[in-house]
Amino acid sequence: MAEYERMLDANEEWARDFPGALPVAPARKVAVVACMDSRMPLFPLLGLAVGDAHVIRNAGGVVTDDTIRSLTISQHLLGTREIVLVHHTDCGLQKTDDASFADLVEEATGARPPWPAQAFTDVDEDVRESIRKLRASPFLLSKDVCGTVYDVTTGRLHRVEAD
Amino acid sequence: MAEYERMLDANEEWARDFPGALPVAPARKVAVVACMDSRMPLFPLLGLAVGDAHVIRNAGGVVTDDTIRSLTISQHLLGTREIVLVHHTDCGLQKTDDASFADLVEEATGARPPWPAQAFTDVDEDVRESIRKLRASPFLLSKDVCGTVYDVTTGRLHRVEAD
């Protein structure tokens, strides 16, 4: 059975006890920006209820044009005003660098990515870099940002202060 | 109390019963690409366990350069081979259009976004467009994609077939 079939089956269970519709605007007016890592189920990890917060995720949890697009929509159309960043230890992006990754993709596919992988070495510094990028954006209504790092061996977040 | 403080407190609870470390590569070799909507807790909604799948989320769950970056890393570095798309009914991006949204942001901030909001009208067609964009990417190792739409009033997914 393909994975999507298992997910559609599991969704039948979810829908059986479904409590009903909620408003489109997040109740706690917060947007989380996190890494795509499979070990971070953000709702229980952050104590979020369904309907509480927008959840934006990509490789690294980094701030790209697409992150800014999502946050701009979140703030201007749907009323969020706080941003919480969740990077983590043992990230796949700490195990490569941008040039090596482009080489790897080019060798496997024949096509070299025009975008950087956004590899990094120091996870706390990567959080600070994300905060700097958010603060430099002219499109956001609020730059009230809290940066954190999740330790995948303990389940614990620590806060990273901005520069 | 700021929302991030409530989240850090909730994380103490999560860490108390933390079962321990898992591998960085997703166990089920799948990457989910979904909208940031606050009403979709993807782990229970899709029957995912911690460690099962990458989760990539943005406004709309659309395929942008950053989505492709994340999926390319997911497949080349971390071994995923299936992609599951989750768009949904009652999306914020169905309540605007790209020009109106750019006007709104420009009026509020003085800066006009150079990127489109990626507004849409027909959610099934938006899923098909995402599948087309994935299939057109030269960087992916696998284009095994299942498109779905989540109904926020019933909790149920329906599958959207590609063209």
PDB file of N, CA, C and O in Angstrom, chain A residues 3-4 6 11-12 14 18 22 24 28 36 38-39 45 51 53-59 62 64 66 69-70 82 109 116-117 138 146 150 152 154-157 159, chain B residues 3-4 6 11-12 14 18 22 24 28 36 38-39 51 53-59 62 64 66 69-70 82 109 116-117 138 146 150 152 154-157 159:
ATOM      1  N   GLU A   3       2.024   5.089   0.700  1.00  0.00           N
ATOM      2  CA  GLU A   3       1.875   5.887   1.924  1.00  0.00           C
ATOM      3  C   GLU A   3       0.630   6.769   1.873  1.00  0.00           C
ATOM      4  O   GLU A   3      -0.047   6.954   2.875  1.00  0.00           O
ATOM      5  N   TYR A   4       0.323   7.311   0.684  1.00  0.00           N
ATOM      6  CA  TYR A   4      -0.851   8.206   0.630  1.00  0.00           C
ATOM      7  C   TYR A   4      -2.131   7.425   0.936  1.00  0.00           C
ATOM      8  O   TYR A   4      -3.061   7.972   1.525  1.00  0.00           O
ATOM      9  N   ARG A   6      -2.386   4.877   3.052  1.00  0.00           N
ATOM     10  CA  ARG A   6      -2.424   4.749   4.523  1.00  0.00           C
ATOM     11  C   ARG A   6      -2.910   6.055   5.153  1.00  0.00           C
ATOM     12  O   ARG A   6      -3.634   6.052   6.138  1.00  0.00           O
ATOM     13  N   ASN A  11      -7.108   9.229   7.785  1.00  0.00           N
ATOM     14  CA  ASN A  11      -7.975  10.415   7.815  1.00  0.00           C
ATOM     15  C   ASN A  11      -9.437  10.056   8.075  1.00  0.00           C
ATOM     16  O   ASN A  11     -10.185  10.854   8.673  1.00  0.00           O
ATOM     17  N   GLU A  12      -9.862   8.864   7.660  1.00  0.00           N
ATOM     18  CA  GLU A  12     -11.240   8.419   7.965  1.00  0.00           C
ATOM     19  C   GLU A  12     -11.465   8.394   9.478  1.00  0.00           C
ATOM     20  O   GLU A  12     -12.514   8.786   9.976  1.00  0.00           O
ATOM     21  N   TRP A  14      -9.774  10.176  11.732  1.00  0.00           N
ATOM     22  CA  TRP A  14      -9.761  11.563  12.184  1.00  0.00           C
ATOM     23  C   TRP A  14     -11.132  12.212  11.974  1.00  0.00           C
ATOM     24  O   TRP A  14     -11.662  12.886  12.862  1.00  0.00           O
ATOM     25  N   PHE A  18     -14.646  14.284  14.267  1.00  0.00           N
ATOM     26  CA  PHE A  18     -14.319  15.670  13.961  1.00  0.00           C
ATOM     27  C   PHE A  18     -15.244  16.634  14.707  1.00  0.00           C
ATOM     28  O   PHE A  18     -16.470  16.524  14.618  1.00  0.00           O
ATOM     29  N   LEU A  22     -13.995  25.719  12.417  1.00  0.00           N
ATOM     30  CA  LEU A  22     -13.431  26.817  13.210  1.00  0.00           C
ATOM     31  C   LEU A  22     -13.169  27.990  12.257  1.00  0.00           C
ATOM     32  O   LEU A  22     -13.106  27.802  11.046  1.00  0.00           O
ATOM     33  N   VAL A  24     -11.194  30.867  10.075  1.00  0.00           N
ATOM     34  CA  VAL A  24      -9.944  30.795   9.303  1.00  0.00           C
ATOM     35  C   VAL A  24      -8.806  31.567   9.999  1.00  0.00           C
ATOM     36  O   VAL A  24      -7.638  31.199   9.869  1.00  0.00           O
ATOM     37  N   ARG A  28      -4.851  32.420  18.357  1.00  0.00           N
ATOM     38  CA  ARG A  28      -3.802  33.021  19.204  1.00  0.00           C
ATOM     39  C   ARG A  28      -2.959  34.048  18.444  1.00  0.00           C
ATOM     40  O   ARG A  28      -1.961  34.543  18.961  1.00  0.00           O
ATOM     41  N   MET A  36      11.069  21.484   8.380  1.00  0.00           N
ATOM     42  CA  MET A  36      10.186  20.387   7.936  1.00  0.00           C
ATOM     43  C   MET A  36      10.468  19.073   8.666  1.00  0.00           C
ATOM     44  O   MET A  36       9.765  18.081   8.455  1.00  0.00           O
ATOM     45  N   SER A  38      10.898  15.639  10.421  1.00  0.00           N
ATOM     46  CA  SER A  38       9.805  14.709  10.735  1.00  0.00           C
ATOM     47  C   SER A  38       9.621  14.482  12.243  1.00  0.00           C
ATOM     48  O   SER A  38       8.619  13.921  12.672  1.00  0.00           O
ATOM     49  N   ARG A  39      10.601  14.911  13.038  1.00  0.00           N
ATOM     50  CA  ARG A  39      10.552  14.640  14.478  1.00  0.00           C
ATOM     51  C   ARG A  39       9.899  15.762  15.279  1.00  0.00           C
ATOM     52  O   ARG A  39       9.946  15.761  16.504  1.00  0.00           O
ATOM     53  N   LEU A  45       3.981  19.696  20.579  1.00  0.00           N
ATOM     54  CA  LEU A  45       5.298  20.157  21.022  1.00  0.00           C
ATOM     55  C   LEU A  45       5.240  21.584  21.585  1.00  0.00           C
ATOM     56  O   LEU A  45       5.999  21.956  22.486  1.00  0.00           O
ATOM     57  N   GLY A  51      -6.639  25.329  15.299  1.00  0.00           N
ATOM     58  CA  GLY A  51      -7.151  26.678  15.100  1.00  0.00           C
ATOM     59  C   GLY A  51      -6.324  27.776  15.749  1.00  0.00           C
ATOM     60  O   GLY A  51      -6.604  28.955  15.563  1.00  0.00           O
ATOM     61  N   ALA A  53      -2.779  28.602  15.490  1.00  0.00           N
ATOM     62  CA  ALA A  53      -1.612  29.273  14.893  1.00  0.00           C
ATOM     63  C   ALA A  53      -1.373  28.813  13.459  1.00  0.00           C
ATOM     64  O   ALA A  53      -1.593  27.640  13.135  1.00  0.00           O
ATOM     65  N   HIS A  54      -0.904  29.717  12.626  1.00  0.00           N
ATOM     66  CA  HIS A  54      -0.392  29.308  11.318  1.00  0.00           C
ATOM     67  C   HIS A  54       0.906  28.532  11.505  1.00  0.00           C
ATOM     68  O   HIS A  54       1.681  28.832  12.420  1.00  0.00           O
ATOM     69  N   VAL A  55       1.136  27.567  10.641  1.00  0.00           N
ATOM     70  CA  VAL A  55       2.362  26.778  10.706  1.00  0.00           C
ATOM     71  C   VAL A  55       3.015  26.760   9.328  1.00  0.00           C
ATOM     72  O   VAL A  55       2.482  26.188   8.377  1.00  0.00           O
ATOM     73  N   ILE A  56       4.167  27.418   9.243  1.00  0.00           N
ATOM     74  CA  ILE A  56       4.932  27.527   7.998  1.00  0.00           C
ATOM     75  C   ILE A  56       6.181  26.669   8.179  1.00  0.00           C
ATOM     76  O   ILE A  56       6.873  26.798   9.197  1.00  0.00           O
ATOM     77  N   ARG A  57       6.461  25.774   7.247  1.00  0.00           N
ATOM     78  CA  ARG A  57       7.619  24.897   7.433  1.00  0.00           C
ATOM     79  C   ARG A  57       8.359  24.702   6.113  1.00  0.00           C
ATOM     80  O   ARG A  57       7.746  24.528   5.050  1.00  0.00           O
ATOM     81  N   ASN A  58       9.681  24.695   6.182  1.00  0.00           N
ATOM     82  CA  ASN A  58      10.508  24.386   5.010  1.00  0.00           C
ATOM     83  C   ASN A  58      11.806  23.748   5.498  1.00  0.00           C
ATOM     84  O   ASN A  58      11.991  23.563   6.710  1.00  0.00           O
ATOM     85  N   ALA A  59      12.673  23.402   4.575  1.00  0.00           N
ATOM     86  CA  ALA A  59      13.949  22.801   4.956  1.00  0.00           C
ATOM     87  C   ALA A  59      14.758  23.832   5.734  1.00  0.00           C
ATOM     88  O   ALA A  59      15.129  24.885   5.194  1.00  0.00           O
ATOM     89  N   VAL A  62      14.033  28.215   7.500  1.00  0.00           N
ATOM     90  CA  VAL A  62      14.719  29.469   7.177  1.00  0.00           C
ATOM     91  C   VAL A  62      13.747  30.496   6.581  1.00  0.00           C
ATOM     92  O   VAL A  62      12.628  30.155   6.183  1.00  0.00           O
ATOM     93  N   THR A  64      12.867  32.673   3.661  1.00  0.00           N
ATOM     94  CA  THR A  64      13.047  32.890   2.218  1.00  0.00           C
ATOM     95  C   THR A  64      11.941  33.835   1.743  1.00  0.00           C
ATOM     96  O   THR A  64      11.062  34.218   2.514  1.00  0.00           O
ATOM     97  N   ASP A  66       9.490  32.965   0.090  1.00  0.00           N
ATOM     98  CA  ASP A  66       8.217  32.273   0.285  1.00  0.00           C
ATOM     99  C   ASP A  66       7.766  32.334   1.743  1.00  0.00           C
ATOM    100  O   ASP A  66       6.564  32.404   2.021  1.00  0.00           O
ATOM    101  N   ARG A  69       6.315  35.719   1.999  1.00  0.00           N
ATOM    102  CA  ARG A  69       4.977  35.719   1.372  1.00  0.00           C
ATOM    103  C   ARG A  69       3.944  35.147   2.349  1.00  0.00           C
ATOM    104  O   ARG A  69       2.895  35.758   2.587  1.00  0.00           O
ATOM    105  N   SER A  70       4.248  34.011   2.941  1.00  0.00           N
ATOM    106  CA  SER A  70       3.293  33.369   3.858  1.00  0.00           C
ATOM    107  C   SER A  70       3.023  34.246   5.078  1.00  0.00           C
ATOM    108  O   SER A  70       1.874  34.414   5.501  1.00  0.00           O
ATOM    109  N   GLU A  82       2.393  37.735  16.150  1.00  0.00           N
ATOM    110  CA  GLU A  82       3.613  37.202  16.753  1.00  0.00           C
ATOM    111  C   GLU A  82       4.184  36.141  15.812  1.00  0.00           C
ATOM    112  O   GLU A  82       3.424  35.456  15.109  1.00  0.00           O
ATOM    113  N   THR A 109      20.785  14.366 -11.352  1.00  0.00           N
ATOM    114  CA  THR A 109      19.681  14.747 -12.259  1.00  0.00           C
ATOM    115  C   THR A 109      20.143  15.417 -13.543  1.00  0.00           C
ATOM    116  O   THR A 109      19.354  15.566 -14.475  1.00  0.00           O
ATOM    117  N   PRO A 116      20.272  28.386  -3.430  1.00  0.00           N
ATOM    118  CA  PRO A 116      21.129  27.710  -2.447  1.00  0.00           C
ATOM    119  C   PRO A 116      20.313  26.780  -1.552  1.00  0.00           C
ATOM    120  O   PRO A 116      19.146  27.054  -1.265  1.00  0.00           O
ATOM    121  N   ALA A 117      20.937  25.691  -1.097  1.00  0.00           N
ATOM    122  CA  ALA A 117      20.264  24.775  -0.164  1.00  0.00           C
ATOM    123  C   ALA A 117      19.967  25.465   1.160  1.00  0.00           C
ATOM    124  O   ALA A 117      19.027  25.097   1.847  1.00  0.00           O
ATOM    125  N   PRO A 138      10.252  44.713   4.441  1.00  0.00           N
ATOM    126  CA  PRO A 138       9.378  45.896   4.493  1.00  0.00           C
ATOM    127  C   PRO A 138       7.898  45.547   4.489  1.00  0.00           C
ATOM    128  O   PRO A 138       7.063  46.446   4.606  1.00  0.00           O
ATOM    129  N   CYS A 146      10.126  35.523  18.288  1.00  0.00           N
ATOM    130  CA  CYS A 146      10.868  34.743  19.283  1.00  0.00           C
ATOM    131  C   CYS A 146      11.559  33.584  18.571  1.00  0.00           C
ATOM    132  O   CYS A 146      10.901  32.768  17.918  1.00  0.00           O
ATOM    133  N   TYR A 150      15.001  23.487  18.910  1.00  0.00           N
ATOM    134  CA  TYR A 150      14.470  22.255  19.494  1.00  0.00           C
ATOM    135  C   TYR A 150      15.578  21.209  19.550  1.00  0.00           C
ATOM    136  O   TYR A 150      16.234  20.950  18.535  1.00  0.00           O
ATOM    137  N   VAL A 152      16.449  17.568  19.508  1.00  0.00           N
ATOM    138  CA  VAL A 152      15.748  16.333  19.117  1.00  0.00           C
ATOM    139  C   VAL A 152      16.092  15.145  20.020  1.00  0.00           C
ATOM    140  O   VAL A 152      15.450  14.103  19.911  1.00  0.00           O
ATOM    141  N   THR A 154      16.148  15.568  23.504  1.00  0.00           N
ATOM    142  CA  THR A 154      15.472  15.787  24.796  1.00  0.00           C
ATOM    143  C   THR A 154      14.027  16.260  24.646  1.00  0.00           C
ATOM    144  O   THR A 154      13.268  16.237  25.619  1.00  0.00           O
ATOM    145  N   GLY A 155      13.666  16.747  23.457  1.00  0.00           N
ATOM    146  CA  GLY A 155      12.321  17.297  23.253  1.00  0.00           C
ATOM    147  C   GLY A 155      12.164  18.708  23.770  1.00  0.00           C
ATOM    148  O   GLY A 155      11.057  19.244  23.789  1.00  0.00           O
ATOM    149  N   ARG A 156      13.263  19.318  24.168  1.00  0.00           N
ATOM    150  CA  ARG A 156      13.197  20.627  24.827  1.00  0.00           C
ATOM    151  C   ARG A 156      13.604  21.763  23.878  1.00  0.00           C
ATOM    152  O   ARG A 156      14.538  21.633  23.100  1.00  0.00           O
ATOM    153  N   LEU A 157      12.869  22.874  23.955  1.00  0.00           N
ATOM    154  CA  LEU A 157      13.212  24.090  23.222  1.00  0.00           C
ATOM    155  C   LEU A 157      14.111  24.982  24.064  1.00  0.00           C
ATOM    156  O   LEU A 157      13.888  25.100  25.271  1.00  0.00           O
ATOM    157  N   ARG A 159      15.454  29.136  23.970  1.00  0.00           N
ATOM    158  CA  ARG A 159      15.279  30.396  23.269  1.00  0.00           C
ATOM    159  C   ARG A 159      16.627  30.932  22.788  1.00  0.00           C
ATOM    160  O   ARG A 159      17.644  30.787  23.476  1.00  0.00           O
TER     161      ARG A 159
ATOM    162  N   GLU B   3       2.478  34.869  23.548  1.00  0.00           N
ATOM    163  CA  GLU B   3       2.200  33.510  23.059  1.00  0.00           C
ATOM    164  C   GLU B   3       3.441  32.625  23.118  1.00  0.00           C
ATOM    165  O   GLU B   3       3.356  31.439  23.427  1.00  0.00           O
ATOM    166  N   TYR B   4       4.617  33.196  22.825  1.00  0.00           N
ATOM    167  CA  TYR B   4       5.819  32.346  22.838  1.00  0.00           C
ATOM    168  C   TYR B   4       6.094  31.826  24.249  1.00  0.00           C
ATOM    169  O   TYR B   4       6.607  30.721  24.416  1.00  0.00           O
ATOM    170  N   ARG B   6       3.798  31.065  26.516  1.00  0.00           N
ATOM    171  CA  ARG B   6       2.870  29.938  26.715  1.00  0.00           C
ATOM    172  C   ARG B   6       3.405  28.695  25.991  1.00  0.00           C
ATOM    173  O   ARG B   6       3.274  27.574  26.481  1.00  0.00           O
ATOM    174  N   ASN B  11       5.979  23.391  26.147  1.00  0.00           N
ATOM    175  CA  ASN B  11       7.061  22.498  25.727  1.00  0.00           C
ATOM    176  C   ASN B  11       7.690  21.766  26.916  1.00  0.00           C
ATOM    177  O   ASN B  11       8.192  20.638  26.760  1.00  0.00           O
ATOM    178  N   GLU B  12       7.659  22.374  28.104  1.00  0.00           N
ATOM    179  CA  GLU B  12       8.164  21.678  29.303  1.00  0.00           C
ATOM    180  C   GLU B  12       7.382  20.375  29.533  1.00  0.00           C
ATOM    181  O   GLU B  12       7.942  19.343  29.872  1.00  0.00           O
ATOM    182  N   TRP B  14       5.742  18.655  27.190  1.00  0.00           N
ATOM    183  CA  TRP B  14       6.105  17.744  26.096  1.00  0.00           C
ATOM    184  C   TRP B  14       7.422  17.032  26.397  1.00  0.00           C
ATOM    185  O   TRP B  14       7.546  15.808  26.229  1.00  0.00           O
ATOM    186  N   PHE B  18       9.237  12.778  26.995  1.00  0.00           N
ATOM    187  CA  PHE B  18       9.856  12.610  25.677  1.00  0.00           C
ATOM    188  C   PHE B  18      10.446  11.202  25.525  1.00  0.00           C
ATOM    189  O   PHE B  18      11.232  10.766  26.359  1.00  0.00           O
ATOM    190  N   LEU B  22      15.227   9.972  17.466  1.00  0.00           N
ATOM    191  CA  LEU B  22      14.885   9.171  16.281  1.00  0.00           C
ATOM    192  C   LEU B  22      15.840   9.577  15.159  1.00  0.00           C
ATOM    193  O   LEU B  22      16.452  10.643  15.204  1.00  0.00           O
ATOM    194  N   VAL B  24      17.202  11.067  11.572  1.00  0.00           N
ATOM    195  CA  VAL B  24      16.834  12.283  10.834  1.00  0.00           C
ATOM    196  C   VAL B  24      16.037  11.955   9.561  1.00  0.00           C
ATOM    197  O   VAL B  24      15.181  12.741   9.150  1.00  0.00           O
ATOM    198  N   ARG B  28       8.797   6.798   6.851  1.00  0.00           N
ATOM    199  CA  ARG B  28       7.888   6.373   5.782  1.00  0.00           C
ATOM    200  C   ARG B  28       8.280   6.948   4.417  1.00  0.00           C
ATOM    201  O   ARG B  28       7.537   6.787   3.446  1.00  0.00           O
ATOM    202  N   MET B  36      -0.497  26.421   5.400  1.00  0.00           N
ATOM    203  CA  MET B  36      -0.160  26.802   6.783  1.00  0.00           C
ATOM    204  C   MET B  36      -1.385  26.879   7.693  1.00  0.00           C
ATOM    205  O   MET B  36      -1.238  27.107   8.904  1.00  0.00           O
ATOM    206  N   SER B  38      -4.325  27.052  10.239  1.00  0.00           N
ATOM    207  CA  SER B  38      -4.237  26.671  11.656  1.00  0.00           C
ATOM    208  C   SER B  38      -5.129  25.480  12.017  1.00  0.00           C
ATOM    209  O   SER B  38      -4.989  24.907  13.092  1.00  0.00           O
ATOM    210  N   ARG B  39      -6.045  25.130  11.111  1.00  0.00           N
ATOM    211  CA  ARG B  39      -7.020  24.074  11.424  1.00  0.00           C
ATOM    212  C   ARG B  39      -6.556  22.689  10.972  1.00  0.00           C
ATOM    213  O   ARG B  39      -7.335  21.733  11.011  1.00  0.00           O
ATOM    214  N   GLY B  51       8.529  11.242  13.434  1.00  0.00           N
ATOM    215  CA  GLY B  51       9.603  10.622  12.660  1.00  0.00           C
ATOM    216  C   GLY B  51       9.179  10.053  11.316  1.00  0.00           C
ATOM    217  O   GLY B  51      10.019   9.589  10.550  1.00  0.00           O
ATOM    218  N   ALA B  53       7.428  11.554   8.500  1.00  0.00           N
ATOM    219  CA  ALA B  53       7.356  12.303   7.235  1.00  0.00           C
ATOM    220  C   ALA B  53       7.852  13.733   7.385  1.00  0.00           C
ATOM    221  O   ALA B  53       7.644  14.356   8.434  1.00  0.00           O
ATOM    222  N   HIS B  54       8.477  14.246   6.357  1.00  0.00           N
ATOM    223  CA  HIS B  54       8.741  15.681   6.304  1.00  0.00           C
ATOM    224  C   HIS B  54       7.428  16.435   6.139  1.00  0.00           C
ATOM    225  O   HIS B  54       6.510  15.944   5.460  1.00  0.00           O
ATOM    226  N   VAL B  55       7.367  17.618   6.732  1.00  0.00           N
ATOM    227  CA  VAL B  55       6.168  18.449   6.607  1.00  0.00           C
ATOM    228  C   VAL B  55       6.577  19.846   6.155  1.00  0.00           C
ATOM    229  O   VAL B  55       7.250  20.581   6.889  1.00  0.00           O
ATOM    230  N   ILE B  56       6.180  20.183   4.940  1.00  0.00           N
ATOM    231  CA  ILE B  56       6.497  21.484   4.327  1.00  0.00           C
ATOM    232  C   ILE B  56       5.175  22.255   4.249  1.00  0.00           C
ATOM    233  O   ILE B  56       4.177  21.706   3.776  1.00  0.00           O
ATOM    234  N   ARG B  57       5.154  23.479   4.758  1.00  0.00           N
ATOM    235  CA  ARG B  57       3.888  24.227   4.765  1.00  0.00           C
ATOM    236  C   ARG B  57       4.124  25.689   4.393  1.00  0.00           C
ATOM    237  O   ARG B  57       5.102  26.300   4.841  1.00  0.00           O
ATOM    238  N   ASN B  58       3.225  26.249   3.596  1.00  0.00           N
ATOM    239  CA  ASN B  58       3.267  27.682   3.288  1.00  0.00           C
ATOM    240  C   ASN B  58       1.835  28.149   3.021  1.00  0.00           C
ATOM    241  O   ASN B  58       0.890  27.340   3.114  1.00  0.00           O
ATOM    242  N   ALA B  59       1.669  29.417   2.725  1.00  0.00           N
ATOM    243  CA  ALA B  59       0.343  29.939   2.443  1.00  0.00           C
ATOM    244  C   ALA B  59      -0.186  29.282   1.165  1.00  0.00           C
ATOM    245  O   ALA B  59       0.394  29.457   0.086  1.00  0.00           O
ATOM    246  N   VAL B  62       1.242  25.785  -1.776  1.00  0.00           N
ATOM    247  CA  VAL B  62       1.579  25.863  -3.201  1.00  0.00           C
ATOM    248  C   VAL B  62       3.038  25.480  -3.450  1.00  0.00           C
ATOM    249  O   VAL B  62       3.847  25.413  -2.522  1.00  0.00           O
ATOM    250  N   THR B  64       6.382  26.523  -4.769  1.00  0.00           N
ATOM    251  CA  THR B  64       7.241  27.666  -5.113  1.00  0.00           C
ATOM    252  C   THR B  64       8.681  27.156  -5.220  1.00  0.00           C
ATOM    253  O   THR B  64       8.950  25.984  -4.950  1.00  0.00           O
ATOM    254  N   ASP B  66      10.865  27.674  -3.112  1.00  0.00           N
ATOM    255  CA  ASP B  66      11.255  27.206  -1.782  1.00  0.00           C
ATOM    256  C   ASP B  66      10.691  25.813  -1.487  1.00  0.00           C
ATOM    257  O   ASP B  66      11.327  25.019  -0.793  1.00  0.00           O
ATOM    258  N   ARG B  69      13.026  23.591  -3.289  1.00  0.00           N
ATOM    259  CA  ARG B  69      14.274  23.483  -2.497  1.00  0.00           C
ATOM    260  C   ARG B  69      14.092  22.455  -1.381  1.00  0.00           C
ATOM    261  O   ARG B  69      14.899  21.537  -1.216  1.00  0.00           O
ATOM    262  N   SER B  70      13.001  22.584  -0.639  1.00  0.00           N
ATOM    263  CA  SER B  70      12.778  21.676   0.496  1.00  0.00           C
ATOM    264  C   SER B  70      12.617  20.235   0.025  1.00  0.00           C
ATOM    265  O   SER B  70      13.181  19.306   0.617  1.00  0.00           O
ATOM    266  N   GLU B  82       7.896   9.770  -1.865  1.00  0.00           N
ATOM    267  CA  GLU B  82       6.507  10.072  -2.151  1.00  0.00           C
ATOM    268  C   GLU B  82       6.221  11.500  -1.697  1.00  0.00           C
ATOM    269  O   GLU B  82       6.820  11.979  -0.733  1.00  0.00           O
ATOM    270  N   THR B 109       1.955  49.373   4.232  1.00  0.00           N
ATOM    271  CA  THR B 109       3.392  49.435   4.566  1.00  0.00           C
ATOM    272  C   THR B 109       4.186  50.399   3.690  1.00  0.00           C
ATOM    273  O   THR B 109       5.340  50.705   4.002  1.00  0.00           O
ATOM    274  N   PRO B 116       3.919  37.267  -6.202  1.00  0.00           N
ATOM    275  CA  PRO B 116       2.461  37.150  -6.155  1.00  0.00           C
ATOM    276  C   PRO B 116       2.014  36.434  -4.878  1.00  0.00           C
ATOM    277  O   PRO B 116       2.729  35.561  -4.378  1.00  0.00           O
ATOM    278  N   ALA B 117       0.831  36.803  -4.356  1.00  0.00           N
ATOM    279  CA  ALA B 117       0.284  36.122  -3.177  1.00  0.00           C
ATOM    280  C   ALA B 117      -0.011  34.653  -3.479  1.00  0.00           C
ATOM    281  O   ALA B 117      -0.006  33.823  -2.592  1.00  0.00           O
ATOM    282  N   PRO B 138      13.132  19.885 -12.689  1.00  0.00           N
ATOM    283  CA  PRO B 138      14.222  18.971 -13.093  1.00  0.00           C
ATOM    284  C   PRO B 138      15.023  18.430 -11.912  1.00  0.00           C
ATOM    285  O   PRO B 138      15.902  17.591 -12.116  1.00  0.00           O
ATOM    286  N   CYS B 146       0.576  12.528  -4.709  1.00  0.00           N
ATOM    287  CA  CYS B 146      -0.860  12.387  -4.493  1.00  0.00           C
ATOM    288  C   CYS B 146      -1.408  13.738  -4.032  1.00  0.00           C
ATOM    289  O   CYS B 146      -0.959  14.270  -3.015  1.00  0.00           O
ATOM    290  N   TYR B 150      -8.520  19.080   1.888  1.00  0.00           N
ATOM    291  CA  TYR B 150      -9.092  18.856   3.220  1.00  0.00           C
ATOM    292  C   TYR B 150     -10.320  19.737   3.378  1.00  0.00           C
ATOM    293  O   TYR B 150     -10.247  20.950   3.140  1.00  0.00           O
ATOM    294  N   VAL B 152     -12.548  21.648   5.733  1.00  0.00           N
ATOM    295  CA  VAL B 152     -12.414  22.123   7.122  1.00  0.00           C
ATOM    296  C   VAL B 152     -13.729  22.029   7.892  1.00  0.00           C
ATOM    297  O   VAL B 152     -13.734  22.227   9.117  1.00  0.00           O
ATOM    298  N   THR B 154     -15.685  19.130   7.687  1.00  0.00           N
ATOM    299  CA  THR B 154     -15.933  17.707   7.988  1.00  0.00           C
ATOM    300  C   THR B 154     -14.682  16.970   8.480  1.00  0.00           C
ATOM    301  O   THR B 154     -14.787  15.855   9.002  1.00  0.00           O
ATOM    302  N   GLY B 155     -13.506  17.549   8.269  1.00  0.00           N
ATOM    303  CA  GLY B 155     -12.266  16.873   8.642  1.00  0.00           C
ATOM    304  C   GLY B 155     -11.828  15.814   7.636  1.00  0.00           C
ATOM    305  O   GLY B 155     -10.874  15.074   7.885  1.00  0.00           O
ATOM    306  N   ARG B 156     -12.499  15.779   6.492  1.00  0.00           N
ATOM    307  CA  ARG B 156     -12.253  14.710   5.538  1.00  0.00           C
ATOM    308  C   ARG B 156     -11.413  15.186   4.347  1.00  0.00           C
ATOM    309  O   ARG B 156     -11.605  16.292   3.847  1.00  0.00           O
ATOM    310  N   LEU B 157     -10.479  14.339   3.900  1.00  0.00           N
ATOM    311  CA  LEU B 157      -9.685  14.592   2.693  1.00  0.00           C
ATOM    312  C   LEU B 157     -10.365  13.976   1.484  1.00  0.00           C
ATOM    313  O   LEU B 157     -10.892  12.866   1.576  1.00  0.00           O
ATOM    314  N   ARG B 159      -9.265  13.032  -2.626  1.00  0.00           N
ATOM    315  CA  ARG B 159      -8.144  12.998  -3.553  1.00  0.00           C
ATOM    316  C   ARG B 159      -8.472  13.780  -4.823  1.00  0.00           C
ATOM    317  O   ARG B 159      -9.614  13.748  -5.301  1.00  0.00           O
TER     318      ARG B 159
END
